PDB file of C-alpha atoms in Angstrom:
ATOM      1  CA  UNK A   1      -0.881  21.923-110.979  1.00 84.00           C
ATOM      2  CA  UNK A   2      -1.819  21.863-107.226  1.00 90.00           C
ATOM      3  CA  UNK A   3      -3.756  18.304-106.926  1.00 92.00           C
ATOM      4  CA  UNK A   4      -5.679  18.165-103.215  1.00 95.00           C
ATOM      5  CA  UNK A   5      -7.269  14.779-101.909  1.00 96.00           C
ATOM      6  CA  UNK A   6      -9.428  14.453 -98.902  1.00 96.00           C
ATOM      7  CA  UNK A   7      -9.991  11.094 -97.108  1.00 94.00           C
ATOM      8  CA  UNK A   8     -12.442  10.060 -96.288  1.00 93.00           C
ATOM      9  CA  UNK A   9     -14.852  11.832 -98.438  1.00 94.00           C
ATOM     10  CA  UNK A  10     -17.686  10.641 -96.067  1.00 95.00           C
ATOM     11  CA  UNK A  11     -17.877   9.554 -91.977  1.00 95.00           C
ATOM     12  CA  UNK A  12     -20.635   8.799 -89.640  1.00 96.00           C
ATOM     13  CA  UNK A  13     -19.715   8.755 -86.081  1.00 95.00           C
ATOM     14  CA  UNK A  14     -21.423   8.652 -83.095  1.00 96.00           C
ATOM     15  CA  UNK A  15     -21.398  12.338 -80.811  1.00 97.00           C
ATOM     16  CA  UNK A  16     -18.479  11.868 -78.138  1.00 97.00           C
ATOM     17  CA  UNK A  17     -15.803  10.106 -80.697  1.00 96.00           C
ATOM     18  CA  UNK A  18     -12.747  12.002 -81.767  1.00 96.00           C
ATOM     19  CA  UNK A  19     -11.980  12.106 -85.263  1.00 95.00           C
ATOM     20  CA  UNK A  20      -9.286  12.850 -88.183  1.00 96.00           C
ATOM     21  CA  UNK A  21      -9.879  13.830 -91.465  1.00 97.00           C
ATOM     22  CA  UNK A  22      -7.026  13.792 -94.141  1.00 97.00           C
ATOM     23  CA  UNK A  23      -5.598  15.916 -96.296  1.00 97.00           C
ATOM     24  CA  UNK A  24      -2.594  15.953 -99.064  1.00 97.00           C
ATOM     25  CA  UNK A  25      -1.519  17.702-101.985  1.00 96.00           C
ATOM     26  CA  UNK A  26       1.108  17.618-104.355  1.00 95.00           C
ATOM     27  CA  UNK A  27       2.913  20.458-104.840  1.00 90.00           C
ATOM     28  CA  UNK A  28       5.084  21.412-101.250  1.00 89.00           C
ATOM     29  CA  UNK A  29       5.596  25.011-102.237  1.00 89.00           C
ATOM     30  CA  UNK A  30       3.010  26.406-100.467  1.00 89.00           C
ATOM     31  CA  UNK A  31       2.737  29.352 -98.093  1.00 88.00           C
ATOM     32  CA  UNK A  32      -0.523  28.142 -96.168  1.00 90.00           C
ATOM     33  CA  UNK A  33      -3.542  25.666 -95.873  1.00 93.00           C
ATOM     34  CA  UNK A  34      -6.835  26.535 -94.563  1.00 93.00           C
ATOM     35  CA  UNK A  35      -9.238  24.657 -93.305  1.00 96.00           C
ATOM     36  CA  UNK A  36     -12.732  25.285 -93.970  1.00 96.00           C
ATOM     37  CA  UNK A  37     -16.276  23.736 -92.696  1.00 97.00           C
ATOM     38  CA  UNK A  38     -19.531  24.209 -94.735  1.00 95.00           C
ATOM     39  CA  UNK A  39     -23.054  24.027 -93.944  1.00 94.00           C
ATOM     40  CA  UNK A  40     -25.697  22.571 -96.667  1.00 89.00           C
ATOM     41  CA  UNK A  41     -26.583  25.728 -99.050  1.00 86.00           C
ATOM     42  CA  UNK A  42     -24.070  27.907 -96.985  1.00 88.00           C
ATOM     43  CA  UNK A  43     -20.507  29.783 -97.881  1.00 90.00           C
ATOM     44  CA  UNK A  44     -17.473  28.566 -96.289  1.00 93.00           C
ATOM     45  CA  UNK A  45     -16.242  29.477 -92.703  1.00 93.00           C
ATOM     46  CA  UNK A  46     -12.644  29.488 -92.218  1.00 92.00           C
ATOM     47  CA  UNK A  47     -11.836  27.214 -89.227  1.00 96.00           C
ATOM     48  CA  UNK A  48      -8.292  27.561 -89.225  1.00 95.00           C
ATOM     49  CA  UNK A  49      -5.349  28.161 -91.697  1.00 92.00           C
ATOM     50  CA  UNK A  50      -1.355  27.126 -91.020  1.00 92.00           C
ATOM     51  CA  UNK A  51       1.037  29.152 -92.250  1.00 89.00           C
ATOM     52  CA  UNK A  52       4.021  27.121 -94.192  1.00 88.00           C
ATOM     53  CA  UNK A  53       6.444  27.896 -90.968  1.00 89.00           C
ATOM     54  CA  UNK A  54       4.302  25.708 -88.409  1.00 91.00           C
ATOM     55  CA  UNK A  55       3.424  22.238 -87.677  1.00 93.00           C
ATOM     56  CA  UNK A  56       0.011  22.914 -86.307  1.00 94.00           C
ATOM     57  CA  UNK A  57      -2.849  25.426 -85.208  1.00 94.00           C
ATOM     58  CA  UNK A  58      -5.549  25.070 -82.458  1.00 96.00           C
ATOM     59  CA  UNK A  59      -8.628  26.537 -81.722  1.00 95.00           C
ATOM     60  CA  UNK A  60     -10.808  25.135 -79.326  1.00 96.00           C
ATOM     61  CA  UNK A  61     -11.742  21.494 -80.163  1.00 97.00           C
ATOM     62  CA  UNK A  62      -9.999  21.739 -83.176  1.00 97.00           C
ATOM     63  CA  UNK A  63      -6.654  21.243 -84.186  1.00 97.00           C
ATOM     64  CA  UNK A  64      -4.894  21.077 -87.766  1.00 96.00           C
ATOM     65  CA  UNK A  65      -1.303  19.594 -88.415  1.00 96.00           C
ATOM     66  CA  UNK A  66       0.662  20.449 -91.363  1.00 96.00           C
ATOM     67  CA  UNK A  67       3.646  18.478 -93.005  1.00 95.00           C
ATOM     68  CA  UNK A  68       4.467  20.461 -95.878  1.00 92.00           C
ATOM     69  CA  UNK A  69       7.640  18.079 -97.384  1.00 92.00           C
ATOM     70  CA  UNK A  70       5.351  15.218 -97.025  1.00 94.00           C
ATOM     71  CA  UNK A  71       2.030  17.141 -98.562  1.00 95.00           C
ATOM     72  CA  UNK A  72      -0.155  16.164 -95.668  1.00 97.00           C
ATOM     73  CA  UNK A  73      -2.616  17.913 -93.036  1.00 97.00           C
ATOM     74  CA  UNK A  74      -4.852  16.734 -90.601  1.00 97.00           C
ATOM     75  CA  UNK A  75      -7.699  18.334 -89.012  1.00 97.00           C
ATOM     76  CA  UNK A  76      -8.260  16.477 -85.449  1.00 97.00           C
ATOM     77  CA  UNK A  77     -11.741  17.239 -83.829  1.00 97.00           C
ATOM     78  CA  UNK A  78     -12.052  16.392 -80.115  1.00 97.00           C
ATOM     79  CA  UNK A  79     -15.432  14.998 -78.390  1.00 97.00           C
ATOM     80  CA  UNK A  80     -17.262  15.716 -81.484  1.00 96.00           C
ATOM     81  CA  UNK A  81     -20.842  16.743 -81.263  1.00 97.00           C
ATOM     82  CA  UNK A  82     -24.054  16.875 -83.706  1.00 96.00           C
ATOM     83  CA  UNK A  83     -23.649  20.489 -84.091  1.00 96.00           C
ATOM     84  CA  UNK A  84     -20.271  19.587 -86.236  1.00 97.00           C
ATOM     85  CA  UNK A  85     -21.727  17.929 -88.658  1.00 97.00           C
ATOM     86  CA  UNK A  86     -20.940  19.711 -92.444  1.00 97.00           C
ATOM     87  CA  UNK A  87     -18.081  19.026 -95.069  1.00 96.00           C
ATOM     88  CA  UNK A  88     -14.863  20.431 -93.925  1.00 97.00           C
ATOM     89  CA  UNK A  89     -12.467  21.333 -96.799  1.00 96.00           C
ATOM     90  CA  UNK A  90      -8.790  21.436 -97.049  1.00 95.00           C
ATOM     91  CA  UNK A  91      -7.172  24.119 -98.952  1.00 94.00           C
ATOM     92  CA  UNK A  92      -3.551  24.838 -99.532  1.00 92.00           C
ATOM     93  CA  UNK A  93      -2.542  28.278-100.478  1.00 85.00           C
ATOM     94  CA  UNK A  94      -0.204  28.931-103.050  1.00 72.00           C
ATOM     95  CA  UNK A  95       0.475  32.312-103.412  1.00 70.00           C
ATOM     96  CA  UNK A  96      -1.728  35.495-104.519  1.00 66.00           C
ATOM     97  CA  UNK A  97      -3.581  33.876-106.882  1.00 69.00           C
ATOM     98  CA  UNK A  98      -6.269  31.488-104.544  1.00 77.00           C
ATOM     99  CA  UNK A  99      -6.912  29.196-103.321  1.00 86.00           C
ATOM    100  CA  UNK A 100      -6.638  25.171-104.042  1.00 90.00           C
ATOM    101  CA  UNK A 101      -9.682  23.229-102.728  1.00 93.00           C
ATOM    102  CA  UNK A 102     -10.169  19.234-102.148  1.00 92.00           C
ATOM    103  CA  UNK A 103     -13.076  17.701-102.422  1.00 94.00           C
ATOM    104  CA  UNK A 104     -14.174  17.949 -99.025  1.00 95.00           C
ATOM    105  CA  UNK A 105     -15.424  15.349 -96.299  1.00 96.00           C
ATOM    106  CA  UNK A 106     -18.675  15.301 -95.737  1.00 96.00           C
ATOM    107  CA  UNK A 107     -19.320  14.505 -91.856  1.00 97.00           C
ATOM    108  CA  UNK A 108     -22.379  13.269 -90.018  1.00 97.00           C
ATOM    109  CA  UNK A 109     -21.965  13.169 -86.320  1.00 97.00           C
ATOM    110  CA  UNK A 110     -25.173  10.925 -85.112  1.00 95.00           C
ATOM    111  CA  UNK A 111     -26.784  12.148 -81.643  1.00 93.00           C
TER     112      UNK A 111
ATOM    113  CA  UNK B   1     -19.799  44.187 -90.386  1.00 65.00           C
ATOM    114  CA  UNK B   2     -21.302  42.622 -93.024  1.00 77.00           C
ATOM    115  CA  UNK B   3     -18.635  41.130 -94.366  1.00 93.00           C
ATOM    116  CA  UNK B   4     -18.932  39.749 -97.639  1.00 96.00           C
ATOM    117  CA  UNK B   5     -22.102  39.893 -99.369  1.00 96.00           C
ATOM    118  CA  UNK B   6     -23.413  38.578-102.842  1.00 97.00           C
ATOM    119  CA  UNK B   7     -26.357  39.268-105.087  1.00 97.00           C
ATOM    120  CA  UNK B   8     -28.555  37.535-106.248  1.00 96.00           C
ATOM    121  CA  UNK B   9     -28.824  34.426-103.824  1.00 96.00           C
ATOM    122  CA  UNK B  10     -30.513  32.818-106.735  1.00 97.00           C
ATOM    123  CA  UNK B  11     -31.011  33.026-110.362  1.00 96.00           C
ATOM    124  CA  UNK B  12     -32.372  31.575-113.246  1.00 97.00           C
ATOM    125  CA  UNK B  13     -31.397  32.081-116.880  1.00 96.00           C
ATOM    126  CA  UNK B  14     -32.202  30.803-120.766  1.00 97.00           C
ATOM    127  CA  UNK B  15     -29.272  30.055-122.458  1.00 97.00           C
ATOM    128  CA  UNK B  16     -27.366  33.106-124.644  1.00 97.00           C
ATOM    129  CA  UNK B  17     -28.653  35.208-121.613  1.00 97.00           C
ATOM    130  CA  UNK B  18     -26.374  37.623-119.977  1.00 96.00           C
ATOM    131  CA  UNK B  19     -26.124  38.700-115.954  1.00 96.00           C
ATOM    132  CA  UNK B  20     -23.553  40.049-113.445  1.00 97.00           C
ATOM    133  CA  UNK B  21     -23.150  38.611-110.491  1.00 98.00           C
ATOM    134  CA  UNK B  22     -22.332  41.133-107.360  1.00 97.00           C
ATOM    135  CA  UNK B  23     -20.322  40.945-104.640  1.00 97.00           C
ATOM    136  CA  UNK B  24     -19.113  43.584-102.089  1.00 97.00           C
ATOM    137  CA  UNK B  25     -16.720  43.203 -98.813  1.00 97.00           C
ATOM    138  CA  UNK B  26     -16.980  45.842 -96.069  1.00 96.00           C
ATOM    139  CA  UNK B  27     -13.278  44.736 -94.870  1.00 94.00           C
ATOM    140  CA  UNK B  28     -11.245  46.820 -96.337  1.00 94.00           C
ATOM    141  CA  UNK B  29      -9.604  44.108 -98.105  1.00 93.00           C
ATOM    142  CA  UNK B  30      -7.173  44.044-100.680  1.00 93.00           C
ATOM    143  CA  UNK B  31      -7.972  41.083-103.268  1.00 92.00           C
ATOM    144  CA  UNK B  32     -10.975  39.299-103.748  1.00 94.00           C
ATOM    145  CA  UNK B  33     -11.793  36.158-105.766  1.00 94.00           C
ATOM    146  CA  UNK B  34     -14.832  34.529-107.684  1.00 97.00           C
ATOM    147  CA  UNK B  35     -15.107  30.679-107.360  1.00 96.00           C
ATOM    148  CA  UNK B  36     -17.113  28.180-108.832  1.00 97.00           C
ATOM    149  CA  UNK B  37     -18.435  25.398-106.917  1.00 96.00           C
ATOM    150  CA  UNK B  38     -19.738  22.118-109.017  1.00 93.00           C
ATOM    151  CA  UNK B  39     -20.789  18.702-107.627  1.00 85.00           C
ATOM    152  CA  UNK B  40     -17.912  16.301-107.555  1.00 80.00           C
ATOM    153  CA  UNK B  41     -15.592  18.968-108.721  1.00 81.00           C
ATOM    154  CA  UNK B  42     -14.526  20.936-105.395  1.00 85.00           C
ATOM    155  CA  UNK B  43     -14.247  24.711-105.761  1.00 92.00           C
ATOM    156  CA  UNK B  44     -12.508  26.335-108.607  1.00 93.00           C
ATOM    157  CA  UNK B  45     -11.247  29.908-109.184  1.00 93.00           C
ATOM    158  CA  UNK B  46     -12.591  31.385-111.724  1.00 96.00           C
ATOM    159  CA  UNK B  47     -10.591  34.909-111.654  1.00 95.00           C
ATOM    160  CA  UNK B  48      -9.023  37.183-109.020  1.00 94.00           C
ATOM    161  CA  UNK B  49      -8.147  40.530-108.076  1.00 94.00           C
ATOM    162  CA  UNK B  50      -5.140  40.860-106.048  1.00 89.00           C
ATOM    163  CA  UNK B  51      -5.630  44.782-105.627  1.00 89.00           C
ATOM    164  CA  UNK B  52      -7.804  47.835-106.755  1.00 90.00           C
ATOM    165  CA  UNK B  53      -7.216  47.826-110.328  1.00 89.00           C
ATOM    166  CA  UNK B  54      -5.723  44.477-111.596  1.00 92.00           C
ATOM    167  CA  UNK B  55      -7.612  41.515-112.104  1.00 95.00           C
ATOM    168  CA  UNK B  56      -6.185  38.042-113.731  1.00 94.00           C
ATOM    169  CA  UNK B  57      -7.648  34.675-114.749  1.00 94.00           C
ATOM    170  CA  UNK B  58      -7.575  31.598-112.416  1.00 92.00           C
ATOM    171  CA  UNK B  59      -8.749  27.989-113.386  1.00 91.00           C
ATOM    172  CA  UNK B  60     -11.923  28.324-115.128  1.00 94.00           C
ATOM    173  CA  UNK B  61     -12.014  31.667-116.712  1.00 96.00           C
ATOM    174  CA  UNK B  62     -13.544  31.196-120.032  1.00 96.00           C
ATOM    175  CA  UNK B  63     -17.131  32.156-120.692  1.00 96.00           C
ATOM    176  CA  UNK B  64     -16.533  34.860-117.863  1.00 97.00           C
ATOM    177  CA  UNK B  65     -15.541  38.326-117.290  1.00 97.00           C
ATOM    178  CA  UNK B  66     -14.930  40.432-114.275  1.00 97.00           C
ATOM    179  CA  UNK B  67     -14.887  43.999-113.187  1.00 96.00           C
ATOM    180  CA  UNK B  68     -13.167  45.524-109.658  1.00 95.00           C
ATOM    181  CA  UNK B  69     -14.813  48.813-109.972  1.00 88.00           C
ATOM    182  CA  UNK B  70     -13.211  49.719-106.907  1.00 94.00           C
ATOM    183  CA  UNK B  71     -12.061  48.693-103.582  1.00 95.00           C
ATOM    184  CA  UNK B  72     -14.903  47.244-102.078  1.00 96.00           C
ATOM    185  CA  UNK B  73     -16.761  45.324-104.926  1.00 97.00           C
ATOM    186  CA  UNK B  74     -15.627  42.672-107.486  1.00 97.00           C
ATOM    187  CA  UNK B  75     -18.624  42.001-110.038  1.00 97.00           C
ATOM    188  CA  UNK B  76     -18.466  38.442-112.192  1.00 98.00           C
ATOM    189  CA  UNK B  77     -20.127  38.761-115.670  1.00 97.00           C
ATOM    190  CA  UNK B  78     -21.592  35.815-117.913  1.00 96.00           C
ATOM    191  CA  UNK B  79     -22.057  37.710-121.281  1.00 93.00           C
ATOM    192  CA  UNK B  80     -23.545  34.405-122.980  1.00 96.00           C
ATOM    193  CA  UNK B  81     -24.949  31.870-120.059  1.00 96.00           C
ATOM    194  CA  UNK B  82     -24.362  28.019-121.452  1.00 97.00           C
ATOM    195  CA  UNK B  83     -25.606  25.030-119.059  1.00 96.00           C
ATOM    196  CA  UNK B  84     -22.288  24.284-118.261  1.00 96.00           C
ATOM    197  CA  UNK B  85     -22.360  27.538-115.886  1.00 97.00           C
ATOM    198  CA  UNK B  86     -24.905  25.917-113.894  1.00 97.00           C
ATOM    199  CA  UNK B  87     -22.846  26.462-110.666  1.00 97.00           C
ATOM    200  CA  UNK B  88     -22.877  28.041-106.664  1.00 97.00           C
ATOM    201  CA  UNK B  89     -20.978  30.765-107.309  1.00 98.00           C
ATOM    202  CA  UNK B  90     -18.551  32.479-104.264  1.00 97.00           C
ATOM    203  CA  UNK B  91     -17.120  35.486-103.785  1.00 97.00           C
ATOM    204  CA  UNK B  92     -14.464  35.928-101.462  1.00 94.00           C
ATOM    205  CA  UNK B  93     -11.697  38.580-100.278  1.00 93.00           C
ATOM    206  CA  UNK B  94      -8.792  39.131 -98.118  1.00 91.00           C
ATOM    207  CA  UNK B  95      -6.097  41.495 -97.164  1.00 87.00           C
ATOM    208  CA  UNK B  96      -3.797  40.187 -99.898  1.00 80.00           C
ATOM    209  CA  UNK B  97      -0.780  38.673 -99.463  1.00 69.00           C
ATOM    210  CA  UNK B  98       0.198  34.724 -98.785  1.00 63.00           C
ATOM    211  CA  UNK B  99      -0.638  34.714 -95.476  1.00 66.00           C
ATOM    212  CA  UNK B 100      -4.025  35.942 -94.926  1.00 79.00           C
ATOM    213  CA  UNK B 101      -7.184  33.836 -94.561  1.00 85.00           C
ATOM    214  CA  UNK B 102      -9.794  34.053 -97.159  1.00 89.00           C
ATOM    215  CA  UNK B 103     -13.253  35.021 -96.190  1.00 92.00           C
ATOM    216  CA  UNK B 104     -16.245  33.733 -98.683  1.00 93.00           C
ATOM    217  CA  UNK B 105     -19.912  35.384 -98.996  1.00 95.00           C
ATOM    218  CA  UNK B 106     -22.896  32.763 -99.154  1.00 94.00           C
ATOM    219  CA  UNK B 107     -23.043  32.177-102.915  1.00 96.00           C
ATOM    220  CA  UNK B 108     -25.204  32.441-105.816  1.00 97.00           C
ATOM    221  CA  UNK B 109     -26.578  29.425-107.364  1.00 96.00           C
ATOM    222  CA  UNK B 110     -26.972  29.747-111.153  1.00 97.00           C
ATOM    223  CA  UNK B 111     -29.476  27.643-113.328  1.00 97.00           C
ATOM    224  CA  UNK B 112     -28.872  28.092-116.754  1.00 97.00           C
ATOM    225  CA  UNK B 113     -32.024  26.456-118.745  1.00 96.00           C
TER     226      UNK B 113
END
């Protein structure tokens, strides 16, 4: 069974600092991993999902890594600002039947 | 587009009580999904459809039932509500396949009393 940790489960930053969050899991045969952000009392909104075939995936100030033999993914976020402040969760993909979610990191960007 | 949407945003029920849970993509996807989503837990999948007419358990089926009546909407039922379904539940779809990114409605969250 797909096991998913996130670290750190909780960061406070100040706005400007760039940041990494962590991800792993422990089963390599998968065929993507998403990441995802969440707002309090809110559904998920994909931010950006790897397929198995590449390292990484950018979109704007955001960019995810993915090393699938070692079960690890990054998401890096540049100059952060308050306005990113949510949980962002990591979830490797499997196959057709879902997705597997971590815990999440909950992040506070402070003005 | 709409997207995904779910009904009700919010509901309250005694235990033994029964309710379906809605949810309806305007996407045109293929397979859609119901998750659960408890404090300290992390989302879990509770069943899936991967196309019009199939549907099979994930995770955390048990106490729950589910219905693609057709393309666009996947329903979730709780015949018998227990406190331990005290969740946010999500609905989400995609075009099928391992490669596609999952879109998620807003949730539902469920009190069971």
């Amino acid at each position: 069974k797909q096991e998913v940790t996130q670290i750190p489960a909780a960061l406070s930053v100040p706005e400007g600092e760039n940041l990494v969050l962590n991800c792993s899991f422990t089963d390599s045969a998968i065929y993507n991993l998403q990441w995802f952000r969440q707002d309090p009392g809110k559904g998920l909104t994909s931010l950006l999902l790897i397929q198995s075939s590449q390292r990484e995936q950018t979109s704007g100030r955001l960019n995810a890594s993915l090393d699938k033999s070692s079960g690890r993914s990054t998401l890096y976020i540049a100059a952060s600002q308050p306005g990113d402040s949510a949980t962002y969760l990591c979830a490797p993909g499997g196959g057709a039947d879902g997705l597997t979610f971590g815990k999440g990191t909950h992040l506070i960007i402070q003005p | 587009n709409a997207g995904v949407t779910q009904t009700p945003k919010f509901q309250v029920l005694k235990t033994g009580q029964s309710m379906t849970l809605q949810c309806a993509q305007d996407m045109n996807h293929n397979s859609m999904y119901w998750y659960r989503q408890d404090p300290g837990m992390g989302l879990r999948l509770i069943y899936y459809s991967a196309s019009e007419g199939t549907t099979d358990k994930g995770e955390v089926p048990n106490g729950y039932n589910v219905s693609r009546l057709n393309k666009r909407e996947f329903s979730l039922r709780l015949e018998s509500a227990a406190p331990s379904q005290t969740s946010v539940y999500f609905c989400a779809s995609n075009r099928g396949g391992v490669q596609e990114t999952q879109y998620f409605g807003p949730g539902t969250r469920l009190l069971v009393l």
